[in-house]
Amino acid sequence: MALLELRNVSKLYQLGGEEIRALDDVSLDIEGGEFISIIGPSGSGKSTLMHILGCLDSPTRGTIRLDGTMIHDATARQLAAIRNRKIGFVFQFFNLLPKLNVLQNVELPMLYSGVGGRERRERALTALQAVGMDNRARHRPSQLSGGQQQRAAIARALVNNPKIIFADEPTGNLDSHTGTMILSLFHQLSAAGRTIILVTHDPEIAAVTPRRIEIRDGKIAAKIDAKLAGLDRVSPAVPQA
Amino acid sequence: MNVFNTILTGFKEIWAYKFRSLLTMLGIILGVASLVAMSALVKGMEVGATEALVAIGGLQKFRIEAQPVPAEQRYLQDQAVGLNLQDVEALEANATLYTNISPEMSIPRVTLSANGKNSRPWNCSGAWPVILEVYEHEIARGRMFNALDDEMARSVCVIGTEVRDNLFGSPEEVGREINPVGETININGQAFTVIGLFKHYESEQERREREAAAAQPRGPQTGPARSRGWGGRQGSFVYRFKNNSVYLPLNTARLKLAADPAGGTPNLTSIEVQLVDLSRMNETIQQVQNVMLSTHKGIRDFQFRTQEEWAERIDEFIRNARMSGGTIAGISLLVGGIGIMNIMLASISGRIREIGIRKAVGATTFDVFLQILIESVVVAVLGGLAGLLCAWGLVNIIAEISPTENEPIITPWALVVAFAFSVAVGILAGLLPAFKAARLHPIGALRYD
């Protein structure tokens, strides 16, 4: 059984009386431990797919099974619990809370899963160690560089030991050098056995992931656009893990 | 997320915006402070009024007073006898629901003189020794006149402290207590021996003020002695009335001071009847009326006056003061609550992204709801506590500057109510912002800029 199973998933929006099909009859299986990039032009529906996969949104039609649980008709409360325990998010704009320091930011998911204070601190520090940020634990996000903030955000995504990590354009707001470092961090995580799903429109990033899913007009493209997927590159910018 | 962490988060949020939080709290602080101060002032008045009521002998009595013959009995006017000792005898013989009956003959326009000074007391009456109980009098020095003094119409009197002060000098001025017992004073030109001195009556507040003044060391007097106008001892009417009184035996008063030029027996001015039981006031009045109507041949030349009117007036006044003060304080609490709601609404629209992030990492709708609500409650609770402190200061300031005789009294009950109101206001004010925040969709909130 796959970790994530989508069957005939559609997402419709009403926009000024006009119906927009952000996702149109998508079926997809993702196995545990896969490292996948979801690519596609902007407006293609790839973000919608990620939101539905990440339990931030519910599909209009279709069924989704995540780790054996049907989530397409789960309540908001159940979705919150799944987001908390089984899913970690990494965003383009880091989305750290500016008033909390790095350690408190990383502790945040555990606050909602009811982990005690001492264990929370230990696990947050371990996660920060894993991304090489343990020496910045007391800094505010505003005192950190973009790459450091993104690493803190990855630590936050990891801290509850989720099954899947979703990353939405994780390098989109970083310079290429820092982006490379963040990508290699994802490679390490993938090598350690985590399921990682990257949403990107950057061919260089798509090129380094073992599996690519291209979304076009709300559907999974039958044939991957080689250029968009970075397959025309002679040598990928990031060493393969 | 457990409640403790939520409260902690609330405190952090408030601490992060100290000035804004202070402004938010200001409404609650003022509301709570005014609520407590108002209640303290009203309580002070109530205590003062109750003290005064007790000083005149409490509620458990009524007074029979002479009144003009009513119009429909005007033709019987020459038959009307007025209040006299026969009434008292008849009541003692026939009425049962009383503990004391005290006839009183007030001498109008009295001038006292002694020690080369003159004084006009507020009250000079002939009475029976039982007047001590009826008016809650206490003898400080000497003795009360007794039945024998009355029977023999001895020229003796008992005076209050203000009479003593006027004729012989007050302890404050002289620097020592003067004992007037044994002195002779003239009442309307006739010599009387002072055989007793009542204790000095004053309210709690007056007593404290006097003691505080006495504790102040007196500097040596510089310059000429000046008149300080209206004398040193002021105080509320009830106490002054008691202090500025002279009592003599009823017979003495009747024979020596109130003698009717026409040769008839002078009438009593009033008869005070003390009740067995306050709840049987109406029965007692009925009984007394029956006896009186028979001795007065059915002529209604007397009336009854109870202290209940006074007590009711006090109650009504207190109720009104509490109501109006409470309304004003309540409105200011409400305004404080609206202030909190306003700031919380502004604050959550600045924190939509934060709410989105919290939801993305697993906060439930209820978690977010609780967080905003608790922030609002924490603001209100802190405001309430600060308000209680301010109330204390405010009450002290009011006590200092206001001329009221009754010191405001802060009751624990007022503190509890004011604090509970501030918490309730916090909860109410937080509901709408918390609901709005909790309803945000995670994706919309995450994308919000």
Coordinates of C-alpha atoms in Angstrom, one line a residue, chain B:
Chain B
M1 CA -1.7 23.0 23.3
N2 CA -2.5 23.1 26.9
V3 CA -4.0 26.1 28.7
F4 CA -0.8 26.9 30.6
N5 CA 1.2 27.3 27.4
T6 CA -1.7 29.3 25.9
I7 CA -1.6 31.7 28.8
L8 CA 2.2 31.9 28.5
T9 CA 1.8 32.8 24.9
G10 CA -0.7 35.4 25.8
F11 CA 1.7 37.0 28.2
K12 CA 4.4 37.0 25.6
E13 CA 2.2 38.6 23.1
I14 CA 1.3 41.3 25.7
W15 CA 4.9 41.8 26.7
A16 CA 5.9 42.1 23.0
Y17 CA 3.6 45.1 22.7
K18 CA 3.9 46.7 26.1
F19 CA 2.7 50.2 25.3
R20 CA -0.2 49.0 23.2
S21 CA -1.2 46.5 25.8
L22 CA -1.1 49.2 28.5
L23 CA -3.4 51.4 26.4
T24 CA -5.7 48.5 25.9
M25 CA -5.8 47.8 29.6
L26 CA -6.4 51.5 30.5
G27 CA -10.1 51.2 29.9
I28 CA -10.4 48.2 32.1
I29 CA -8.1 49.8 34.7
L30 CA -10.3 52.9 34.9
G31 CA -13.5 50.9 34.9
V32 CA -12.4 48.6 37.7
A33 CA -10.9 51.5 39.7
S34 CA -14.1 53.6 39.4
L35 CA -16.3 50.6 40.3
V36 CA -14.3 49.9 43.4
A37 CA -14.0 53.6 44.4
M38 CA -17.7 54.2 43.8
S39 CA -18.6 51.2 46.0
A40 CA -16.2 52.3 48.7
L41 CA -17.7 55.8 48.8
V42 CA -21.2 54.5 49.0
K43 CA -20.2 51.9 51.6
G44 CA -18.6 54.7 53.6
M45 CA -21.8 56.7 53.5
E46 CA -23.9 53.7 54.4
V47 CA -21.7 53.0 57.4
G48 CA -21.8 56.6 58.5
A49 CA -25.6 56.7 58.2
T50 CA -26.1 53.4 60.0
E51 CA -23.8 54.6 62.8
A52 CA -25.9 57.8 63.1
L53 CA -29.0 55.7 63.2
V54 CA -27.7 53.6 66.0
A55 CA -26.6 56.7 67.8
I56 CA -30.1 58.0 68.1
G57 CA -31.2 54.7 69.6
G58 CA -31.8 52.5 66.5
L59 CA -35.0 51.5 64.8
Q60 CA -36.6 49.8 67.8
K61 CA -38.6 52.7 69.0
F62 CA -41.1 55.3 68.0
R63 CA -42.1 58.7 69.3
I64 CA -45.5 60.1 70.2
E65 CA -45.7 63.7 69.4
A66 CA -48.4 66.3 69.9
Q67 CA -50.1 67.5 66.8
P68 CA -52.8 70.0 66.1
V69 CA -56.3 68.6 66.4
P70 CA -57.4 67.4 62.9
A71 CA -59.9 69.6 61.0
E72 CA -62.8 67.2 61.4
Q73 CA -62.3 67.3 65.2
R74 CA -61.7 71.0 65.4
Y75 CA -65.0 71.5 67.4
L76 CA -63.5 69.4 70.1
Q77 CA -60.4 71.5 70.4
D78 CA -61.1 72.8 73.9
Q79 CA -61.4 69.2 75.0
A80 CA -57.9 68.2 73.8
V81 CA -55.5 67.7 76.6
G82 CA -52.3 67.2 74.8
L83 CA -49.6 64.8 75.9
N84 CA -49.2 64.5 79.6
L85 CA -48.1 62.2 82.3
Q86 CA -51.5 60.6 82.5
D87 CA -50.9 59.2 79.1
V88 CA -47.6 57.7 80.3
E89 CA -49.3 56.2 83.3
A90 CA -52.1 54.8 81.2
L91 CA -49.6 53.3 78.7
E92 CA -47.6 51.7 81.5
A93 CA -50.8 50.3 83.0
N94 CA -52.4 49.0 79.8
A95 CA -49.9 48.6 77.0
T96 CA -47.8 45.4 76.9
L97 CA -45.6 45.5 73.9
Y98 CA -43.0 48.0 75.1
T99 CA -39.7 47.8 77.1
N100 CA -39.4 51.5 78.0
I101 CA -41.6 54.5 78.0
S102 CA -39.8 57.8 78.3
P103 CA -41.7 61.1 78.6
E104 CA -39.8 64.2 77.6
M105 CA -40.4 67.8 78.1
S106 CA -38.3 70.0 76.0
I107 CA -37.6 73.5 77.2
P108 CA -37.3 75.9 74.3
R109 CA -34.9 78.8 74.0
V110 CA -32.6 78.0 76.9
T111 CA -29.6 80.0 77.8
L112 CA -26.9 78.4 80.0
S113 CA -24.4 80.4 81.9
A114 CA -21.5 79.4 84.0
N115 CA -17.9 80.3 84.5
G116 CA -18.6 83.8 83.0
K117 CA -19.7 82.3 79.7
N118 CA -23.1 81.8 78.0
S119 CA -24.2 79.0 75.8
R120 CA -27.3 78.0 74.0
P121 CA -27.7 74.2 74.0
W122 CA -29.4 72.5 71.0
N123 CA -31.5 70.5 73.4
C124 CA -32.6 71.0 77.0
S125 CA -35.2 68.6 78.3
G126 CA -36.7 67.3 81.4
A127 CA -36.8 63.5 81.3
W128 CA -36.9 60.3 83.2
P129 CA -33.6 58.5 84.0
V130 CA -34.7 55.9 81.4
I131 CA -33.7 58.4 78.7
L132 CA -30.3 56.9 79.0
E133 CA -31.5 53.7 77.4
V134 CA -33.8 55.2 74.9
Y135 CA -31.2 57.6 73.4
E136 CA -28.2 55.3 73.9
H137 CA -26.6 57.8 76.3
E138 CA -23.7 56.9 78.4
I139 CA -22.4 58.7 81.5
A140 CA -18.7 59.4 81.4
R141 CA -18.4 61.2 84.7
G142 CA -20.6 61.6 87.8
R143 CA -24.0 59.9 87.7
M144 CA -27.4 60.1 86.0
F145 CA -30.2 61.7 88.0
N146 CA -32.5 59.1 89.5
A147 CA -36.1 58.6 90.4
L148 CA -35.6 60.3 93.8
D149 CA -34.1 63.3 92.1
D150 CA -37.1 63.4 89.9
E151 CA -39.6 63.0 92.7
M152 CA -38.0 65.7 94.8
A153 CA -37.5 67.9 91.8
R154 CA -33.9 68.5 92.6
S155 CA -32.0 71.2 90.7
V156 CA -29.6 68.8 89.1
C157 CA -28.6 68.3 85.5
V158 CA -26.5 66.1 83.3
I159 CA -24.8 67.7 80.4
G160 CA -23.1 66.7 77.1
T161 CA -19.5 67.3 76.3
E162 CA -20.2 70.2 73.9
V163 CA -22.0 72.1 76.6
R164 CA -19.1 71.4 78.9
D165 CA -16.7 72.7 76.2
N166 CA -18.7 75.8 75.7
L167 CA -18.9 76.7 79.3
F168 CA -15.7 75.3 80.8
G169 CA -13.4 74.8 77.8
S170 CA -12.7 71.7 75.7
P171 CA -9.8 69.3 76.4
E172 CA -8.3 70.3 73.0
E173 CA -8.2 74.0 74.0
V174 CA -7.3 73.6 77.7
G175 CA -5.0 70.7 77.2
R176 CA -6.6 68.7 79.9
E177 CA -10.0 67.1 80.6
I178 CA -12.2 69.3 82.7
N179 CA -14.6 67.5 85.0
P180 CA -17.7 69.7 85.4
V181 CA -19.4 67.5 88.0
G182 CA -20.2 69.5 91.0
E183 CA -20.1 72.8 89.2
T184 CA -23.1 75.0 89.2
I185 CA -24.6 76.3 86.0
N186 CA -27.5 78.6 85.5
I187 CA -30.3 77.5 83.2
N188 CA -32.5 80.4 82.3
G189 CA -31.2 82.1 85.4
Q190 CA -31.8 79.3 87.8
A191 CA -29.0 77.5 89.5
F192 CA -28.5 73.8 88.8
T193 CA -25.8 71.5 89.9
V194 CA -24.1 69.4 87.3
I195 CA -24.1 65.8 88.6
G196 CA -23.1 64.0 85.4
L197 CA -21.3 64.3 82.1
F198 CA -22.3 62.2 79.0
K199 CA -19.5 60.6 77.1
H200 CA -18.3 62.3 73.9
Y201 CA -20.4 61.0 71.0
E202 CA -18.7 60.9 67.6
S203 CA -18.7 58.8 64.5
E204 CA -15.8 56.4 63.9
Q205 CA -14.4 58.8 61.3
E206 CA -14.5 61.7 63.7
R207 CA -12.9 59.7 66.4
R208 CA -10.0 58.7 64.1
E209 CA -9.6 62.3 63.0
R210 CA -9.5 63.5 66.6
E211 CA -7.0 60.9 67.6
A212 CA -4.8 61.8 64.6
A213 CA -5.0 65.4 65.5
A214 CA -4.1 64.6 69.1
A215 CA -1.1 62.6 68.0
Q216 CA 0.3 65.6 66.1
P217 CA 2.7 67.4 68.4
R218 CA 1.5 71.0 69.0
G219 CA 4.1 73.6 68.2
P220 CA 4.4 76.6 70.4
Q221 CA 1.8 79.1 69.5
T222 CA 3.2 82.0 67.5
G223 CA 1.5 85.3 67.1
P224 CA -1.8 86.3 68.8
A225 CA -4.4 83.7 69.4
R226 CA -7.0 84.0 66.7
S227 CA -10.6 83.0 66.6
R228 CA -10.9 79.9 64.5
G229 CA -14.5 80.7 63.6
W230 CA -16.9 78.0 64.3
G231 CA -15.1 76.2 67.1
G232 CA -13.0 73.1 66.8
R233 CA -15.6 70.4 67.2
Q234 CA -17.8 69.8 64.2
G235 CA -19.3 66.6 63.2
S236 CA -22.5 65.2 61.9
F237 CA -25.8 66.5 63.3
V238 CA -26.8 63.5 65.3
Y239 CA -23.7 63.4 67.4
R240 CA -23.6 67.2 67.9
F241 CA -27.2 67.1 69.0
K242 CA -26.4 64.5 71.6
N243 CA -23.2 66.3 72.7
N244 CA -25.0 69.7 72.9
S245 CA -27.7 68.5 75.3
V246 CA -28.7 69.2 78.8
Y247 CA -31.1 66.8 80.7
L248 CA -32.8 67.4 84.0
P249 CA -35.4 65.5 86.0
L250 CA -38.8 65.8 84.4
N251 CA -40.4 67.2 87.6
T252 CA -37.7 69.8 87.9
A253 CA -38.2 70.9 84.4
R254 CA -41.9 71.0 84.9
L255 CA -41.8 73.0 88.1
K256 CA -38.8 75.3 87.5
L257 CA -38.4 75.9 83.8
A258 CA -41.6 75.1 81.9
A259 CA -44.1 76.5 84.4
D260 CA -47.2 77.7 82.5
P261 CA -47.8 81.4 83.2
A262 CA -51.5 80.5 83.3
G263 CA -51.0 78.0 86.1
G264 CA -51.9 74.8 84.2
T265 CA -49.7 71.7 84.1
P266 CA -47.3 72.0 81.2
N267 CA -47.6 69.3 78.6
L268 CA -45.0 66.8 77.5
T269 CA -43.4 67.5 74.1
S270 CA -43.0 63.8 73.3
I271 CA -43.2 60.3 74.6
E272 CA -40.7 57.8 73.4
V273 CA -41.8 54.2 73.3
Q274 CA -39.2 51.4 72.9
L275 CA -40.4 48.2 71.3
V276 CA -40.1 44.7 72.5
D277 CA -39.5 43.5 68.9
L278 CA -39.0 45.5 65.7
S279 CA -41.2 43.2 63.7
R280 CA -44.1 44.0 66.0
M281 CA -43.9 47.8 65.4
N282 CA -47.3 48.0 63.9
E283 CA -49.0 46.0 66.6
T284 CA -47.3 48.2 69.2
I285 CA -48.4 51.4 67.5
Q286 CA -51.9 50.1 67.3
Q287 CA -51.9 49.2 71.0
V288 CA -50.5 52.5 72.0
Q289 CA -53.0 54.3 69.8
N290 CA -55.9 52.4 71.5
V291 CA -54.8 53.5 74.9
M292 CA -54.1 57.0 73.9
L293 CA -57.4 57.4 72.1
S294 CA -59.2 56.4 75.3
T295 CA -57.2 58.8 77.5
H296 CA -57.7 61.6 74.9
K297 CA -61.4 60.9 74.5
G298 CA -61.0 60.0 70.9
I299 CA -59.3 63.3 70.0
R300 CA -56.5 62.7 67.7
D301 CA -54.1 65.4 68.9
F302 CA -51.1 63.2 68.7
Q303 CA -49.1 61.4 66.0
F304 CA -46.5 58.6 65.8
R305 CA -43.2 59.1 64.3
T306 CA -40.9 56.1 63.6
Q307 CA -37.3 55.9 62.6
E308 CA -38.2 53.6 59.8
E309 CA -38.8 56.5 57.5
W310 CA -35.2 57.6 58.2
A311 CA -33.9 54.1 57.6
E312 CA -35.9 53.9 54.4
R313 CA -34.5 57.2 53.2
I314 CA -31.0 55.9 54.0
D315 CA -31.7 52.7 52.1
E316 CA -33.1 54.5 49.1
F317 CA -30.2 57.0 49.0
I318 CA -27.7 54.2 49.2
R319 CA -29.6 52.3 46.5
N320 CA -29.7 55.3 44.2
A321 CA -26.0 56.1 44.8
R322 CA -25.0 52.6 44.1
M323 CA -27.2 52.4 41.0
S324 CA -25.9 55.6 39.4
G325 CA -22.3 55.0 40.4
G326 CA -22.6 51.4 39.2
T327 CA -24.0 52.4 35.9
I328 CA -21.3 54.9 35.3
A329 CA -18.6 52.4 36.3
G330 CA -20.3 49.7 34.3
I331 CA -20.3 51.9 31.2
S332 CA -16.6 52.6 31.6
L333 CA -15.9 48.9 32.0
L334 CA -17.9 48.4 28.8
V335 CA -15.9 51.0 27.0
G336 CA -12.8 49.2 28.3
G337 CA -14.1 46.0 26.9
I338 CA -14.8 47.6 23.5
G339 CA -11.3 49.0 23.6
I340 CA -10.0 45.4 24.1
M341 CA -12.1 44.1 21.3
N342 CA -11.0 46.9 19.0
I343 CA -7.3 46.2 19.7
M344 CA -7.7 42.5 19.5
L345 CA -9.4 42.8 16.1
A346 CA -6.7 45.1 14.8
S347 CA -4.1 42.7 16.3
I348 CA -5.5 39.6 14.6
S349 CA -5.6 41.3 11.2
G350 CA -1.9 42.0 11.7
R351 CA -1.4 38.4 12.7
I352 CA -3.2 36.5 10.0
R353 CA 0.0 35.0 8.7
E354 CA 1.0 33.9 12.2
I355 CA -2.4 32.2 12.5
G356 CA -1.9 30.5 9.1
I357 CA 1.6 29.2 10.2
R358 CA 0.2 27.9 13.5
K359 CA -2.6 26.1 11.7
A360 CA -0.1 24.7 9.2
V361 CA 2.0 23.1 12.0
G362 CA -1.1 21.6 13.5
A363 CA -3.0 24.2 15.6
T364 CA -6.7 23.3 15.6
T365 CA -9.5 25.8 15.1
F366 CA -10.1 25.6 18.9
D367 CA -6.4 26.1 19.7
V368 CA -6.4 29.4 17.8
F369 CA -9.8 30.4 19.3
L370 CA -8.5 29.7 22.8
Q371 CA -5.2 31.6 22.1
I372 CA -6.9 34.8 21.1
L373 CA -9.5 34.5 23.8
I374 CA -6.9 33.9 26.5
E375 CA -4.9 36.9 25.3
S376 CA -7.9 39.0 25.7
V377 CA -8.7 37.6 29.1
V378 CA -5.0 38.0 30.2
V379 CA -5.2 41.7 29.1
A380 CA -8.4 42.1 31.1
V381 CA -7.1 40.2 34.1
L382 CA -3.9 42.3 34.2
G383 CA -6.0 45.4 33.7
G384 CA -8.3 44.3 36.5
L385 CA -5.5 43.7 38.9
A386 CA -3.9 47.1 38.0
G387 CA -7.4 48.6 38.4
L388 CA -7.6 47.2 41.9
L389 CA -4.3 48.8 42.8
C390 CA -5.5 52.1 41.2
A391 CA -8.7 51.8 43.1
W392 CA -6.8 51.7 46.3
G393 CA -4.9 54.9 45.3
L394 CA -8.1 56.5 44.0
V395 CA -9.9 55.9 47.2
N396 CA -7.1 57.3 49.3
I397 CA -7.0 60.4 47.1
I398 CA -10.8 60.8 47.3
A399 CA -10.7 60.4 51.1
E400 CA -8.0 63.1 51.2
I401 CA -9.6 65.7 49.0
S402 CA -13.3 65.2 49.5
P403 CA -15.1 66.9 52.4
T404 CA -17.3 63.9 53.1
E405 CA -17.4 62.9 56.8
N406 CA -17.5 59.3 55.9
E407 CA -14.3 57.6 55.0
P408 CA -14.7 55.4 52.0
I409 CA -14.5 51.7 52.8
I410 CA -13.2 49.2 50.3
T411 CA -15.0 45.9 50.8
P412 CA -13.6 42.6 49.7
W413 CA -16.9 41.9 48.0
A414 CA -16.5 45.0 45.8
L415 CA -13.0 43.9 44.8
V416 CA -14.3 40.4 43.9
V417 CA -17.2 41.8 41.9
A418 CA -15.0 44.4 40.1
F419 CA -12.4 41.8 39.2
A420 CA -15.0 39.3 38.1
F421 CA -16.6 42.0 35.9
S422 CA -13.2 42.7 34.3
V423 CA -12.7 39.0 33.5
A424 CA -16.2 38.8 32.1
V425 CA -15.5 41.8 29.9
G426 CA -12.3 40.2 28.7
I427 CA -14.1 37.1 27.7
L428 CA -16.9 38.9 26.0
A429 CA -14.5 41.2 24.2
G430 CA -12.3 38.3 23.1
L431 CA -15.1 36.2 21.7
L432 CA -15.6 38.0 18.4
P433 CA -11.8 38.4 17.5
A434 CA -11.2 34.8 18.6
F435 CA -14.0 33.6 16.4
K436 CA -12.8 35.6 13.5
A437 CA -9.2 34.3 13.9
A438 CA -10.2 30.7 14.4
R439 CA -12.3 30.7 11.2
L440 CA -9.4 31.7 9.0
H441 CA -8.6 29.2 6.3
P442 CA -5.0 28.0 6.7
I443 CA -4.1 28.5 3.0
G444 CA -5.7 32.0 2.8
A445 CA -4.0 33.0 6.0
L446 CA -0.6 31.6 4.9
R447 CA -0.7 33.6 1.6
Y448 CA -1.9 36.8 3.3
D449 CA 0.4 39.7 3.2

